[in-house]
Each structure stands twice: as C-alpha cells, then as structure tokens.
Coordinates of C-alpha atoms in Angstrom, one line a residue:
Chain M
M1 CA -13.1 22.5 -27.1
T2 CA -9.7 22.0 -28.5
S3 CA -8.3 21.7 -32.0
V4 CA -5.5 19.3 -31.0
T5 CA -6.5 15.7 -31.8
L6 CA -4.6 13.3 -29.6
P7 CA -5.5 9.7 -29.0
P8 CA -7.3 9.2 -25.6
V9 CA -4.2 7.3 -24.3
A10 CA -2.1 10.4 -24.8
W11 CA -4.6 12.5 -22.9
H12 CA -4.5 10.1 -20.0
A13 CA -0.7 10.1 -20.0
I14 CA -0.7 14.0 -19.9
E15 CA -3.3 14.0 -17.2
A16 CA -1.3 11.5 -15.1
F17 CA 1.9 13.5 -15.7
I18 CA 0.3 16.7 -14.5
V19 CA -1.2 15.0 -11.4
L20 CA 2.1 13.4 -10.6
N21 CA 4.1 16.6 -10.8
V22 CA 1.6 18.6 -8.8
L23 CA 1.7 15.9 -6.2
L24 CA 5.5 15.8 -6.0
G25 CA 5.4 19.5 -5.3
L26 CA 2.8 19.1 -2.7
V27 CA 4.7 16.3 -1.0
A28 CA 7.8 18.5 -0.8
Y29 CA 5.8 21.3 0.9
V30 CA 4.1 18.8 3.2
T31 CA 7.5 18.1 4.7
L32 CA 7.8 21.9 5.4
L33 CA 4.4 22.0 6.9
E34 CA 5.2 19.1 9.2
R35 CA 8.5 20.7 10.3
K36 CA 6.9 24.1 11.0
F37 CA 4.0 22.4 12.8
A38 CA 6.4 20.3 14.9
A39 CA 8.5 23.4 15.7
R40 CA 5.4 25.3 16.8
M41 CA 4.5 22.4 19.2
Q42 CA 8.0 22.5 20.7
S43 CA 8.2 26.3 20.9
R44 CA 10.8 26.4 18.2
I45 CA 10.7 28.4 14.9
G46 CA 11.7 25.6 12.5
P47 CA 13.2 26.2 9.0
Y48 CA 13.6 30.0 8.7
Y49 CA 16.7 31.2 6.8
V50 CA 16.3 29.5 3.4
G51 CA 13.7 31.6 1.8
R52 CA 13.0 34.2 4.5
P53 CA 10.9 34.8 6.4
H54 CA 9.6 31.3 6.9
G55 CA 11.8 28.9 5.0
W56 CA 9.6 28.8 1.9
L57 CA 12.6 27.5 -0.1
Q58 CA 13.6 24.8 2.4
P59 CA 12.1 21.8 0.6
I60 CA 13.8 22.8 -2.7
A61 CA 17.1 23.3 -0.9
D62 CA 16.7 19.9 0.8
A63 CA 16.1 18.2 -2.6
L64 CA 19.1 19.9 -4.2
K65 CA 21.3 18.9 -1.3
L66 CA 20.2 15.3 -1.4
M67 CA 20.8 15.1 -5.1
M68 CA 24.3 16.3 -4.7
K69 CA 25.2 14.0 -1.9
E70 CA 27.5 11.0 -2.4
D71 CA 25.7 7.8 -3.3
I72 CA 27.1 5.0 -1.1
V73 CA 26.5 1.3 -1.8
P74 CA 27.7 -0.9 1.1
T75 CA 30.2 -3.5 -0.2
T76 CA 28.5 -6.4 1.4
S77 CA 25.0 -5.4 0.2
D78 CA 22.9 -7.4 -2.3
R79 CA 23.6 -4.8 -5.0
A80 CA 20.6 -5.3 -7.3
V81 CA 18.1 -5.6 -4.5
Y82 CA 19.6 -2.7 -2.6
N83 CA 19.5 -0.4 -5.7
L84 CA 16.0 -1.4 -6.7
A85 CA 14.4 -1.1 -3.3
P86 CA 13.8 2.7 -3.3
I87 CA 12.1 2.5 -6.7
V88 CA 9.9 -0.5 -5.7
F89 CA 9.0 1.4 -2.5
L90 CA 8.1 4.6 -4.4
V91 CA 6.0 3.2 -7.2
P92 CA 3.1 2.0 -5.1
C93 CA 3.1 5.1 -3.1
L94 CA 2.6 7.2 -6.2
L95 CA 0.2 4.8 -7.8
I96 CA -2.3 5.2 -5.0
F97 CA -3.0 8.7 -6.4
A98 CA -4.3 7.1 -9.6
T99 CA -7.8 6.6 -8.2
I100 CA -8.1 9.7 -6.0
P101 CA -10.5 12.2 -7.6
F102 CA -9.8 15.8 -6.7
A103 CA -13.2 17.1 -7.8
P104 CA -16.1 15.5 -9.7
A105 CA -14.4 14.0 -12.8
L106 CA -11.0 15.5 -12.0
G107 CA -8.5 12.8 -11.4
V108 CA -6.6 10.1 -13.3
A109 CA -9.1 7.3 -13.1
D110 CA -12.3 7.0 -11.1
L111 CA -12.4 3.2 -11.0
N112 CA -15.5 1.6 -9.6
I113 CA -13.2 -0.3 -7.2
G114 CA -11.3 2.8 -6.2
V115 CA -11.0 2.1 -2.5
L116 CA -9.9 -1.5 -3.1
F117 CA -7.3 -0.4 -5.7
F118 CA -5.9 2.0 -3.1
L119 CA -5.7 -0.6 -0.4
A120 CA -4.2 -3.2 -2.8
V121 CA -1.6 -1.0 -4.3
S122 CA -0.5 0.4 -1.0
S123 CA 0.0 -3.2 0.4
L124 CA 2.7 -3.6 -2.2
E125 CA 4.8 -1.0 -0.5
I126 CA 6.0 -3.6 2.0
V127 CA 7.9 -5.4 -0.8
G128 CA 10.2 -2.4 -1.3
L129 CA 10.6 -2.0 2.4
F130 CA 11.9 -5.4 3.0
M131 CA 14.0 -5.3 -0.1
G132 CA 15.7 -2.3 1.4
G133 CA 16.1 -4.0 4.8
W134 CA 17.5 -7.2 3.3
G135 CA 19.5 -5.7 0.5
S136 CA 21.5 -3.5 2.9
N137 CA 22.8 -6.6 4.7
N138 CA 22.9 -4.6 7.9
K139 CA 21.6 -6.1 11.1
Y140 CA 19.7 -3.0 12.1
A141 CA 18.1 -2.7 8.7
L142 CA 17.1 -6.4 8.8
L143 CA 15.7 -6.1 12.2
S144 CA 13.7 -3.1 11.1
A145 CA 12.4 -4.9 8.0
M146 CA 11.2 -7.8 10.2
R147 CA 9.5 -5.4 12.6
A148 CA 7.9 -3.7 9.6
V149 CA 6.5 -6.9 8.1
N150 CA 5.2 -7.9 11.6
Q151 CA 3.5 -4.5 12.0
I152 CA 2.1 -4.3 8.6
I153 CA 0.6 -7.8 8.7
S154 CA -1.1 -6.7 12.0
Y155 CA -2.4 -3.3 10.9
D156 CA -3.4 -4.0 7.3
L157 CA -6.7 -5.7 8.3
P158 CA -8.0 -3.1 10.8
F159 CA -7.1 -0.4 8.2
I160 CA -9.1 -2.3 5.5
F161 CA -12.1 -2.9 7.9
A162 CA -12.1 0.8 8.9
A163 CA -12.0 2.0 5.3
L164 CA -14.8 -0.5 4.4
V165 CA -17.2 1.2 6.8
P166 CA -17.8 4.2 4.5
V167 CA -17.8 1.8 1.5
V168 CA -20.7 -0.1 3.1
L169 CA -22.5 3.1 4.1
A170 CA -22.3 4.4 0.6
G171 CA -22.9 1.1 -1.1
S172 CA -20.0 1.6 -3.5
M173 CA -16.3 1.3 -3.7
Q174 CA -16.0 4.2 -6.2
M175 CA -14.5 7.2 -4.6
S176 CA -16.8 9.7 -6.3
A177 CA -19.9 7.7 -5.4
I178 CA -18.7 7.6 -1.7
V179 CA -18.4 11.4 -1.8
T180 CA -21.8 11.9 -3.4
A181 CA -23.4 9.7 -0.7
Q182 CA -22.1 12.2 1.9
H183 CA -24.1 15.1 0.5
G184 CA -26.5 15.1 3.4
L185 CA -24.1 14.0 6.2
W186 CA -20.4 13.5 6.2
F187 CA -19.6 9.9 7.3
V188 CA -17.5 11.2 10.2
A189 CA -20.8 12.6 11.6
Y190 CA -22.8 9.4 11.1
P191 CA -24.0 8.6 14.6
V192 CA -21.6 6.4 16.6
I193 CA -20.4 4.3 13.7
G194 CA -18.8 7.2 11.8
Q195 CA -16.8 8.5 14.8
L196 CA -15.6 5.0 15.8
A197 CA -14.6 4.1 12.3
F198 CA -12.8 7.5 11.9
V199 CA -10.8 6.9 15.1
A200 CA -9.9 3.4 14.0
F201 CA -8.9 4.7 10.6
L202 CA -6.6 7.3 12.2
V203 CA -4.9 4.7 14.5
A204 CA -4.4 2.2 11.7
T205 CA -3.1 5.0 9.5
L206 CA -0.5 5.9 12.1
A207 CA 0.6 2.3 12.3
A208 CA 0.6 1.8 8.5
E209 CA 2.7 4.9 8.1
N210 CA 5.1 3.8 10.9
R211 CA 4.7 7.0 12.7
V212 CA 5.3 7.5 16.4
P213 CA 3.8 5.9 18.6
F214 CA 4.1 3.0 16.1
D215 CA 7.6 3.7 14.7
I216 CA 9.5 0.8 16.3
L217 CA 10.9 0.0 12.9
E218 CA 12.9 3.2 12.7
A219 CA 13.4 3.7 16.4
E220 CA 16.3 6.1 16.4
S221 CA 17.7 5.0 19.8
E222 CA 17.9 1.3 18.9
L223 CA 17.9 0.9 15.2
V224 CA 19.4 4.1 14.0
A225 CA 17.1 4.8 11.2
G226 CA 15.7 1.4 10.5
F227 CA 15.6 -0.2 7.0
R228 CA 17.0 3.0 5.4
V229 CA 20.1 3.3 7.5
E230 CA 22.5 2.4 4.7
Y231 CA 20.8 4.7 2.1
S232 CA 22.2 8.1 1.2
G233 CA 21.8 10.8 -1.4
M234 CA 19.0 10.4 -4.0
K235 CA 18.0 6.9 -2.9
F236 CA 17.4 8.2 0.6
A237 CA 15.4 11.1 -0.9
L238 CA 13.3 8.6 -2.9
I239 CA 12.4 6.7 0.3
Q240 CA 11.5 9.8 2.1
L241 CA 9.5 10.9 -0.9
A242 CA 7.6 7.6 -0.9
E243 CA 6.8 7.8 2.8
Y244 CA 5.4 11.4 2.5
A245 CA 3.5 10.5 -0.6
H246 CA 1.9 7.6 1.2
M247 CA 1.0 9.8 4.1
L248 CA -0.5 12.4 1.8
G249 CA -2.4 9.7 -0.2
T250 CA -3.8 8.3 3.0
S251 CA -4.8 11.8 4.2
F252 CA -6.7 12.2 0.9
L253 CA -8.3 8.8 1.3
G254 CA -9.5 9.8 4.8
A255 CA -10.8 13.1 3.5
L256 CA -12.7 11.4 0.8
L257 CA -14.1 8.5 2.9
F258 CA -15.0 10.4 6.1
L259 CA -14.9 14.2 5.6
G260 CA -17.1 14.6 2.5
G261 CA -14.3 14.9 0.0
W262 CA -14.7 18.0 -2.1
L263 CA -18.1 18.9 -0.7
G264 CA -18.2 22.3 0.9
P265 CA -19.7 25.8 0.8
G266 CA -19.2 28.0 -2.2
P267 CA -19.1 27.2 -6.0
A268 CA -18.1 23.8 -7.2
A269 CA -14.8 25.1 -8.5
L270 CA -13.7 25.3 -4.9
G271 CA -13.9 21.5 -4.6
P272 CA -10.2 20.7 -4.9
F273 CA -9.5 23.4 -2.3
W274 CA -11.9 21.9 0.2
L275 CA -10.5 18.4 -0.4
L276 CA -6.9 19.7 0.1
L277 CA -7.9 21.5 3.2
K278 CA -9.6 18.4 4.7
A279 CA -6.6 16.2 3.7
M280 CA -4.3 18.6 5.5
V281 CA -6.6 18.5 8.6
I282 CA -6.1 14.7 8.7
F283 CA -2.4 15.1 8.0
L284 CA -2.0 17.6 10.8
L285 CA -4.0 15.3 13.2
V286 CA -1.6 12.5 12.5
T287 CA 1.4 14.8 12.9
W288 CA 0.0 16.1 16.1
V289 CA -0.2 12.6 17.5
R290 CA 3.3 11.9 16.2
W291 CA 4.9 14.8 18.0
S292 CA 2.9 14.3 21.3
F293 CA 3.2 10.6 22.1
V294 CA 6.1 8.4 23.1
R295 CA 7.0 5.2 21.2
I296 CA 5.3 2.1 22.5
R297 CA 6.8 -1.4 22.7
V298 CA 6.5 -4.0 20.0
D299 CA 4.2 -6.3 22.1
Q300 CA 2.0 -3.4 23.0
I301 CA 1.7 -2.6 19.3
L302 CA 0.7 -6.1 18.4
A303 CA -1.7 -6.3 21.4
I304 CA -3.5 -3.1 20.3
S305 CA -3.9 -4.5 16.8
W306 CA -5.0 -8.1 17.5
K307 CA -6.8 -7.7 20.8
L308 CA -8.5 -4.3 20.4
L309 CA -8.5 -2.8 16.9
M310 CA -9.1 -6.0 14.9
P311 CA -12.2 -7.2 16.8
A312 CA -13.5 -3.7 17.2
T313 CA -13.3 -2.8 13.5
L314 CA -14.8 -6.2 12.6
L315 CA -17.7 -5.6 14.9
L316 CA -18.1 -2.1 13.6
L317 CA -18.2 -3.4 10.1
L318 CA -20.9 -5.9 11.1
A319 CA -22.9 -3.2 12.8
T320 CA -22.6 -1.0 9.7
G321 CA -23.9 -3.9 7.6
L322 CA -26.9 -4.2 10.0
V323 CA -27.6 -0.5 10.0
V324 CA -27.5 -0.4 6.2
A325 CA -29.6 -3.5 5.9
T326 CA -32.3 -2.0 8.1
R327 CA -32.2 1.7 7.1
G328 CA -30.8 1.6 3.6
A329 CA -27.5 3.0 2.3
G330 CA -26.6 6.6 1.9
G331 CA -25.6 9.4 4.2
G332 CA -29.0 10.3 5.6
Chain W
M1 CA -1.1 -4.8 -33.4
T2 CA -3.3 -3.0 -30.9
L3 CA -2.0 -1.5 -27.8
E4 CA -3.8 -4.3 -25.9
T5 CA -1.9 -7.0 -27.7
V6 CA 1.4 -5.3 -27.1
G7 CA 0.5 -5.0 -23.4
F8 CA -0.4 -8.7 -23.3
W9 CA 2.9 -9.8 -24.8
V10 CA 4.9 -7.5 -22.5
V11 CA 3.1 -8.9 -19.4
A12 CA 3.4 -12.5 -20.7
V13 CA 7.1 -12.2 -21.1
V14 CA 7.6 -10.7 -17.7
L15 CA 5.3 -13.3 -16.2
L16 CA 7.2 -16.2 -17.8
A17 CA 10.6 -14.8 -17.1
S18 CA 9.9 -14.1 -13.5
S19 CA 8.2 -17.5 -13.0
L20 CA 11.2 -19.3 -14.4
A21 CA 13.5 -17.2 -12.2
V22 CA 11.5 -18.2 -9.1
V23 CA 12.6 -21.8 -9.5
L24 CA 16.0 -21.3 -11.1
T25 CA 17.6 -18.7 -8.8
P26 CA 19.7 -20.2 -6.0
N27 CA 19.1 -17.3 -3.7
L28 CA 15.9 -17.9 -1.7
F29 CA 15.2 -14.2 -1.1
H30 CA 15.5 -13.4 -4.8
A31 CA 13.1 -16.2 -5.5
V32 CA 10.5 -14.5 -3.3
L33 CA 11.0 -11.2 -5.1
Y34 CA 10.6 -12.9 -8.5
L35 CA 7.5 -14.5 -7.1
A36 CA 6.1 -11.1 -6.2
A37 CA 6.9 -9.9 -9.7
A38 CA 5.1 -12.9 -11.2
L39 CA 2.1 -12.4 -9.0
V40 CA 1.8 -8.7 -9.9
A41 CA 2.1 -9.7 -13.6
T42 CA -0.7 -12.2 -13.1
G43 CA -2.7 -9.3 -11.7
A44 CA -1.9 -7.2 -14.8
I45 CA -3.3 -10.0 -16.9
F46 CA -6.6 -9.6 -15.0
L47 CA -6.4 -5.9 -15.7
L48 CA -6.0 -6.6 -19.5
L49 CA -9.1 -8.8 -19.3
E50 CA -10.9 -5.7 -17.8
Q51 CA -11.4 -7.2 -14.4
P52 CA -10.0 -4.5 -12.1
F53 CA -11.6 -6.2 -9.1
L54 CA -9.7 -9.4 -9.6
F55 CA -6.6 -7.3 -10.2
A56 CA -6.9 -5.6 -6.9
V57 CA -7.7 -8.8 -5.0
Q58 CA -4.7 -10.5 -6.6
L59 CA -2.4 -7.6 -5.5
L60 CA -3.9 -7.4 -2.0
L61 CA -3.9 -11.1 -1.2
Y62 CA -1.0 -12.6 -3.1
A63 CA 1.5 -9.8 -3.8
G64 CA 0.7 -8.0 -0.5
G65 CA -0.2 -10.9 1.8
V66 CA 1.3 -14.1 0.7
V67 CA 4.7 -12.7 -0.3
T68 CA 4.9 -10.8 3.0
I69 CA 4.3 -14.0 5.0
V70 CA 6.8 -15.9 2.9
V71 CA 9.4 -13.3 3.5
F72 CA 8.7 -13.3 7.2
A73 CA 9.1 -17.1 7.3
I74 CA 12.5 -16.8 5.5
M75 CA 13.8 -14.1 7.8
L76 CA 12.7 -16.0 10.9
T77 CA 14.2 -19.4 9.8
E78 CA 17.4 -17.9 8.7
R79 CA 17.8 -16.2 12.0
L80 CA 17.1 -19.5 13.8
V81 CA 19.3 -21.6 11.6
G82 CA 22.0 -18.8 11.5
E83 CA 23.0 -19.2 7.9
R84 CA 21.8 -18.5 4.4
I85 CA 19.5 -21.1 3.0
R86 CA 20.2 -22.0 -0.6
Q87 CA 17.5 -23.1 -2.9
T88 CA 18.4 -26.3 -4.7
S89 CA 16.3 -27.3 -7.6
R90 CA 16.9 -31.0 -8.4
H91 CA 15.6 -32.8 -11.5
L92 CA 15.6 -29.7 -13.6
I93 CA 15.5 -31.6 -16.9
N94 CA 12.7 -33.9 -15.9
G95 CA 10.7 -30.9 -14.6
A96 CA 11.2 -29.1 -17.9
I97 CA 10.0 -32.1 -19.8
V98 CA 6.9 -32.4 -17.7
A99 CA 6.2 -28.7 -18.1
A100 CA 6.6 -28.9 -21.8
A101 CA 4.3 -31.9 -22.0
V102 CA 1.6 -30.0 -20.0
F103 CA 2.0 -27.0 -22.3
A104 CA 1.7 -29.1 -25.4
G105 CA -1.4 -30.8 -24.0
I106 CA -3.1 -27.5 -23.1
A107 CA -2.1 -25.8 -26.4
G108 CA -3.3 -28.8 -28.4
F109 CA -6.6 -28.8 -26.6
L110 CA -7.1 -25.1 -27.2
L111 CA -6.1 -25.4 -30.9
Q112 CA -8.5 -28.3 -31.5
A113 CA -11.4 -26.3 -30.3
P114 CA -11.3 -23.0 -32.1
L115 CA -13.6 -20.3 -30.9
A116 CA -16.3 -20.3 -33.7
T117 CA -18.1 -17.3 -32.5
P118 CA -16.6 -14.3 -30.8
R119 CA -17.5 -14.7 -27.1
P120 CA -19.5 -12.0 -25.5
G121 CA -17.3 -9.7 -23.5
P122 CA -17.1 -10.1 -19.7
A123 CA -19.7 -8.4 -17.6
P124 CA -18.9 -4.7 -17.2
D125 CA -18.9 -5.0 -13.4
A126 CA -18.1 -8.6 -12.3
T127 CA -17.7 -7.4 -8.7
V128 CA -21.4 -7.6 -7.9
A129 CA -21.7 -11.0 -9.7
I130 CA -18.8 -12.4 -7.6
G131 CA -20.3 -11.1 -4.4
R132 CA -23.7 -12.6 -5.1
A133 CA -22.1 -15.9 -6.1
L134 CA -20.1 -16.0 -2.8
V135 CA -23.2 -15.6 -0.6
G136 CA -25.5 -17.6 -3.0
P137 CA -24.5 -20.8 -4.7
F138 CA -21.0 -20.9 -3.2
A139 CA -21.9 -19.9 0.4
V140 CA -21.1 -23.4 1.8
T141 CA -17.8 -23.5 0.0
L142 CA -16.9 -20.1 1.4
E143 CA -17.8 -21.2 5.0
L144 CA -15.8 -24.4 4.5
L145 CA -12.8 -22.4 3.5
A146 CA -13.2 -20.3 6.6
V147 CA -13.3 -23.5 8.7
L148 CA -10.1 -24.7 7.0
L149 CA -8.3 -21.5 7.7
V150 CA -9.4 -21.6 11.4
T151 CA -8.1 -25.2 11.6
A152 CA -4.8 -24.1 10.1
L153 CA -4.6 -21.2 12.6
L154 CA -5.2 -23.5 15.5
G155 CA -2.6 -25.9 14.2
A156 CA -0.1 -23.1 14.0
L157 CA -0.9 -22.0 17.5
Y158 CA -0.4 -25.6 18.8
F159 CA 3.0 -25.9 17.2
A160 CA 4.1 -22.4 18.2
R161 CA 3.0 -22.8 21.8
G162 CA 6.0 -23.3 24.1
E163 CA 6.4 -26.1 26.6
E164 CA 4.2 -25.4 29.7

C-alpha cells in the first residue's frame, strides 16, 4: 500500500490526530446547526452576516473572538484547580470518541468493551465540572456544581441501563458488533423494548448533558451561568467545546446503539455519511426538546430519575434479558 | 526499554505521587482531586496489563462514582458547618515507618520467590470469565454484597429521615 514504514504506534497517533481535528471542526459547526435550528423554531433567522448568506463563518469568528478575550482569574479563586478545570473537563469529552467507529474498521480503537469505555470515560467529566465550581470560589458556581453532582448521580444509572439494552440484544459491548447485529432490524425498531429503551436513552441523555428541561445547574435566572460563571476567554471556550463534544459523542453513541450505525442504502463507502446523518437526527431531537420545554424543578428532576426512569430502565433490562434468553441474541 | 515499561514507570510515579498527596495535603478538596488522579492511574495500570474491562470498571465505579460521592459529602458538610474543614494528618512519621515496613515485607516476599517460568499471558478477553465467575462460583458472595449495600442504604435513610 504505502512505502512509508512507520511503527504502528505512530500510525495510531496520526489516526487519532486526524479524528480529533475532524471532530473539533464538526463540534464547531454543530453549534451553528443548533443556533440556526433554534432560530427557525423561534421564527428568527439566526447567525447571518458573518459569512453571508447563512453565517457559515460564524463558528470561526466565535472561536477567534473567544481566543482574543481577556482571561480573568478571580482573586479569591483556588488558582490551580480553577485553571485546570476546563482541561480536566475537556479530556474525557474528547476521549469518548476513541471507541466510536465511523465505518467498519474506521475509527481510533474498536475495543471489545467499547460501550463500557464510553460510559466510564464520560463519567469522569463530573470531576472537571466540580473542579470548576469549587475553584471559582463563587457561591453560584458552587451551588451549580452541587446540583450537577446531584443530577449526574441520579441520571448515570438510567443512562447506563438504557445503553445496556442494545448491548444485551447484540450480545456484545463492541460498537462494531452491535451495529452488525442490527443488519436485519435496527434496535430502535425492535418491538416495544427498542422504542422504550430509545426514549429512556434520550431522556437520560438530556439530563446527562444538562440541557433544558434538566438544566437547573446553569439556570440563567438564578445561577447566572452555573459553574462556568467566572470563566472567560479561552477557558470558557474549552468548557463550551467540551459540552458540545460530549453532546456530539452521545449522539454518535445513540446512532450506533439504536439507529443501525453506518448501515444504510448505497455502497459501503457511504457508511460514515449515514452515521453522521443519524447522529445529527439524534442531536436535533435533543435540541428540539431543549428549545420547546421549560426548566423543571430540582425535586421533579430527582423524582423522574429515581421513581420513574430508574425502575423502568431496570425492568426493561430484565425484560431484554428474558427475551434474549428465550429467542436468542441478534436483531431478528 | 520498551514503550510498555516506560508507560508503567510513568503511571507508577503518578500513582505514588498522587497517593502521597492525598494524605499530605491540608486542603480536603485537593485531597479528593488527588484521590481521583490516583484512581485513574490505578485504572491505567489495569490497561497496561491488557485488561480494558477492569480499566473501564475502575473508572466508572471509583473515579466516576466514589469520588463524586465524596465530593458531595464534603460540599454538604462544609455548607452545614459553615467553614473550611482542614485535613490534619497526625503521626506522619509512625505511618511512614509502618508503610515502609509493609513495603519491605512485600518486596522481600516477591524477591524470595522469583518467577521461574514466564507466566502465560492473561486471557485475551477476561470479561466473559469475570461474568461467568460472578454468576457461578461467586454468586452467593455477589448476592451477599447486594444485601450489604441495601442494609447501608436503609441505614442512611434512617439517619437522614427527619423527626416525625
């Protein structure tokens, strides 16, 4: 194939570098997509003037602006923790893409514990979040971090249970094996179990990403902007980047687990395109909910998780186990 | 030195430094952050042993779960007490002596029993083996652990319940 002889480690590094950069570009443009979508829902136009006619250059302009802004460190902050927090927050959000295959054998690493790796790494995100909340030494930031910890403890388990339903149906934690198992039938179309799991996955996703109606931790009217209230300039940009990267990663996960991943009509080379399209469908579903609903109270959030979502997903997982035990694994 | 050896030493240094920092830093919140670093480094050791499943579980349960709960506890108590709680480590020298003695004991034991034959590598996919062991020979242990956790949960509920 190629005359260049590099050690395999170097190839992996190059591959990871390319994936990372494509993703960062994608994340930037996902923000534009969300803004345009939200504008449409509210009968506005959205970004327009930077890169006419539809604001194509807006993400780049935003990034440049944030880079040139003053970097403010509050005098009473815990400096080291405050400065490290955006990085600790960002790293897990980018690491989750390590196990996401974009087509058969096209991805950084198709681990045989892919789904578990995704869940484990994204659970680390909370460390960066409360570092930011605590390090700022601001009562709003601290309150927000406490709410975040509260919410993430509550919604981690339903999220994991919902994501485990396709794992049990496919009989594997490997992303590519889960997609292959959906050749006959996408898991979202699996009778009853598929739809319920998909809805639970979406709700838990909304909560895990702290989106409206679950965004009490950055409730503008009471907490200003939550744990990131003291951040400015590039550090603020890193936090935003991490949030959108996490959202994009979860959309990819949903597309792989429920919507058949890269399966679709046409030649196999179209695989990444189908995957991206499905991930964007999930992203827009989440965005649609975000811009349609109102924020709910903290006790309602906890009640939904512990009294409804948790028992429901647990029962669903048990039911899936029963179905697989009687009918055998696979999407047929 | 292979890349793996380099990786091991890097992880080992991080693990030791962050573990020491957990007990030596006076700031309780910093101690939790060092604990998180130490737990992630432990996970990295599992990764070096080619056990990605244990790595993921270590991250999910300890770094993601336990650390979160500890932070929650600190934030709540500091709000209740209304002041920063300092960590005070007494008997530092005695503790260091005990730790050194334990290290010498383990190291001596390991050096006395050199590995004569290279051990067979770990199973390529330990996940299945772990799963089978948990519902097979260790099923009773697993259920007992579940009972223990439920007991702890009920106890916590009892203490948290207000006066009625």
